[in-house]
Steps between C-alpha positions, in 0.01 A plus 500: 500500500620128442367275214430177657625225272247191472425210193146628429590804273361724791612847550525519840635767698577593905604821641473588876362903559604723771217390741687146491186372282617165247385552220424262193414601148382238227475685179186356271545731190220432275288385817171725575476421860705654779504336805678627837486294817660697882542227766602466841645156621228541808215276547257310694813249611686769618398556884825544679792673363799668651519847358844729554566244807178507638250250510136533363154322532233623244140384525460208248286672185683841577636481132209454350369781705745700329390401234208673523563760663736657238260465225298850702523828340389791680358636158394176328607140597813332246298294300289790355799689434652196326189454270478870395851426344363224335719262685365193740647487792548322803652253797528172710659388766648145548649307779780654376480787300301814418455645152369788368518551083294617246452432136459753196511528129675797427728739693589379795654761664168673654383180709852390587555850666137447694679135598808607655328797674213307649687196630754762627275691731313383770221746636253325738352614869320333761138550362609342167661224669213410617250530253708264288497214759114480439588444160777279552281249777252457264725407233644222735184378564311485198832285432477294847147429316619305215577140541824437276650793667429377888631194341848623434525719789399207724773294323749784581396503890534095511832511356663765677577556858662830503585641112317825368286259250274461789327830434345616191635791279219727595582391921241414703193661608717596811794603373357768277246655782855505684691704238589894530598745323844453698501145344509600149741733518723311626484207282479770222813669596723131496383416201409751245839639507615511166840291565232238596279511216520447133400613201378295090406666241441311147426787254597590149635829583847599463704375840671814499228707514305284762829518710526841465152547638497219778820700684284829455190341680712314752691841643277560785467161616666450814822248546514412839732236430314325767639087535186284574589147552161230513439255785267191474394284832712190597260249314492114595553224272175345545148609476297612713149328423546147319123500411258788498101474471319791441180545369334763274208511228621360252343234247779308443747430753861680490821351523877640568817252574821690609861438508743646695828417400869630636675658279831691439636587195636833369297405134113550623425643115612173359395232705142672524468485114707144505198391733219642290646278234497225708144559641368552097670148462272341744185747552409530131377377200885386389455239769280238342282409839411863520188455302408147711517721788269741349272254373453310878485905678821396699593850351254801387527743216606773756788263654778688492846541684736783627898556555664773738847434562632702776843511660462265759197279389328415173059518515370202269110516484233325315139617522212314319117450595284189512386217667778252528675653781754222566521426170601810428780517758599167407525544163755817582710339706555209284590713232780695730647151627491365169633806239585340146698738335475502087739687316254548199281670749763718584609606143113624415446645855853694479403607147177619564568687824845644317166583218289662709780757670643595136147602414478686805723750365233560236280628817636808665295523795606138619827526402582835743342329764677133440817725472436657846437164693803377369685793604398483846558109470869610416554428183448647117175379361748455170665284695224315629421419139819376449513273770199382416631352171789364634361303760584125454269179591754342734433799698099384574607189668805680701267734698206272537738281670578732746090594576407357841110445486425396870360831611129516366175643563161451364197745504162369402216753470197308540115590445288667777211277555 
């Protein structure tokens, strides 16, 4: 077992078992809380992939589906078993990711056993299959029902032409009727290998012990040393809608404005963070027309904005509600072609964001699953943290010089009449 050496006073530890699982150890002595988090680097993004040579097309939603499907029991379903332990467990999937943990105060041994067996077996026939669908169509559209999240979905389909953000985590209506048993398995056995998945655990028992006890739970797990390699659509530069009208009951009119900029860099941690700096310059109350805009509902009190930068393209959106539809676009755009940059702005937006991660370490159950994202991002969360503090303001204006703005679409939601 390595100690990992970082500037927070962390005791940190990585060890790899048998079964080729990585695993990371944060030792909270003193701490009540355990926390343990088992992921897979598989998620609703992850359609085509290439495993040992050969190439694969899962059904969009299929990890979620698997999701689901391994929290069955044929005695008494996961959850139950979890909260007879007095733990609280439980799982997401991302566009990304999917995460199963748990969280207990006490020994954590018990409940981190039931994690590593449960994510570690998959059990499921054709009947059960297809119960879940049921469960998992009606989830989509008691979803599909709720404006804000047609909204972004919509804004997802008018930006895209061909990249897996088209579909929803859960799939489509289609796409889960469509998946078999045959399905799972086979998106199961790429990618809950243990080579391909990981392993947090923040806890205040001794590393030693916990190490001891991971290798002895992780024996019978299988190490196919299968290579899976992922695959994403040749995507165009521009968008595919410009302008989008849809229509839904709402009682205010919805608004979303996209950007779809080009993008290469080899630093996607950074220059997402640098951006939501720059966005906080411009899109908050440090800006002093924010308020104006607040006060003449150019911008609501639900306007917000979002940043996904991906290898080859960053996703800027901005999604408010009103009246002043133009305005509203206007007013964006402006902004964008017209960025001031403030270095005083930077110094108490790089403090407080620096702020708000050191007292994340004070939360264990966000911390293990920061920790994991960043792993799966390729890089130590530690040393996340520490870039974060080193970043420097000339650095703003370098990559906002590069951001190429011409590729836009706008969704407006308006009322049924």
């Amino acid at each position: 077992m390595n100690r990992v050496k970082n500037n927070f006073n962390q005791d940190v530890f990585e060890f790899t078992t048998e079964s080729g699982l990585r695993v990371t150890l944060l030792h909270r002595p003193g701490f009540k809380q355990s926390v343990a988090v088992y992921a897979t680097p598989f998620g609703a993004l992850n359609l085509t992939q290439i495993v040992d040579g050969k190439t694969v097309n899962h059904k969009s939603g299929v990890a979620h589906f698997l999701e689901h499907k391994l929290f069955e029991d044929d005695k008494q379903d996961v959850l139950s078993q979890f909260s007879e332990m007095g733990a609280n467990g439980n799982a997401f999937t991302s566009y990304d990711q999917t995460m199963y943990y748990f969280t207990r105060n006490g020994d954590v041994k018990e409940p981190l056993k039931l994690l590593l067996d449960f994510v570690s077996s998959l059990s499921v026939s054709e009947a059960s299959v297809d119960k879940e669908k049921g469960i998992i169509v009606e989830e989509i559209n008691m979803y599909a029902q709720k404006p804000y999240f047609r909204l972004i979905n919509e804004t997802y389909k008018a930006i895209f032409h061909n990249y897996p953000f088209i579909y929803d985590i859960a799939g489509t209506e289609e796409s889960v009727n469509a998946t078999t048993k045959d399905d799972l398995y086979l998106a199961y056995n790429a990618n809950y290998d243990d080579t391909r998945m990981r392993l947090v655990v923040v806890s205040p028992e001794d590393p030693e012990t916990l190490q001891e006890f991971i290798e002895s739970c992780t024996q019978s797990h299988k190490n196919s040393g299968v290579v899976v390699e992922d695959v994403f659509p040749d995507e165009p530069v521009d968008v595919k809608e410009s302008y989008v009208e849809l229509f839904d009951a709402v009682e205010t009119p919805k608004m979303s404005l996209s950007y779809k900029i080009p993008y290469q860099s080899h630093e996607k941690q950074k220059d997402e963070f640098i951006l939501s700096i720059i966005m906080d310059m411009v899109f908050s109350e440090l800006n002093d027309d924010y308020q104006l805009w607040i006060d003449e509902e150019i911008l609501s009190n639900s306007f917000s904005y979002g940043i996904d930068v991906r290898d080859d393209f960053i996703m800027l959106s901005f999604i408010n509600e009103g009246e002043k539809q133009d305005a509203f676009k206007n007013l964006i755009n402006d902004q964008l072609d017209n960025v001031k940059l403030d270095r005083e702005s930077f110094d108490q937006l790089t403090k407080r964001y620096y702020g708000q991660m050191i007292s994340s370490l004070e939360r264990p159950e966000d911390l293990a699953v920061t920790m994991m994202r960043s792993y799966f991002d390729g890089m130590n969360y530690f040393d996340y943290l520490e870039m974060v503090k080193n970043i420097q303001f000339e650095e703003l204006q370098n990559l906002f010089n590069k951001i190429d703005l011409n590729y836009q679409s706008y969704i407006v939601m308006q009322k049924l009449s």
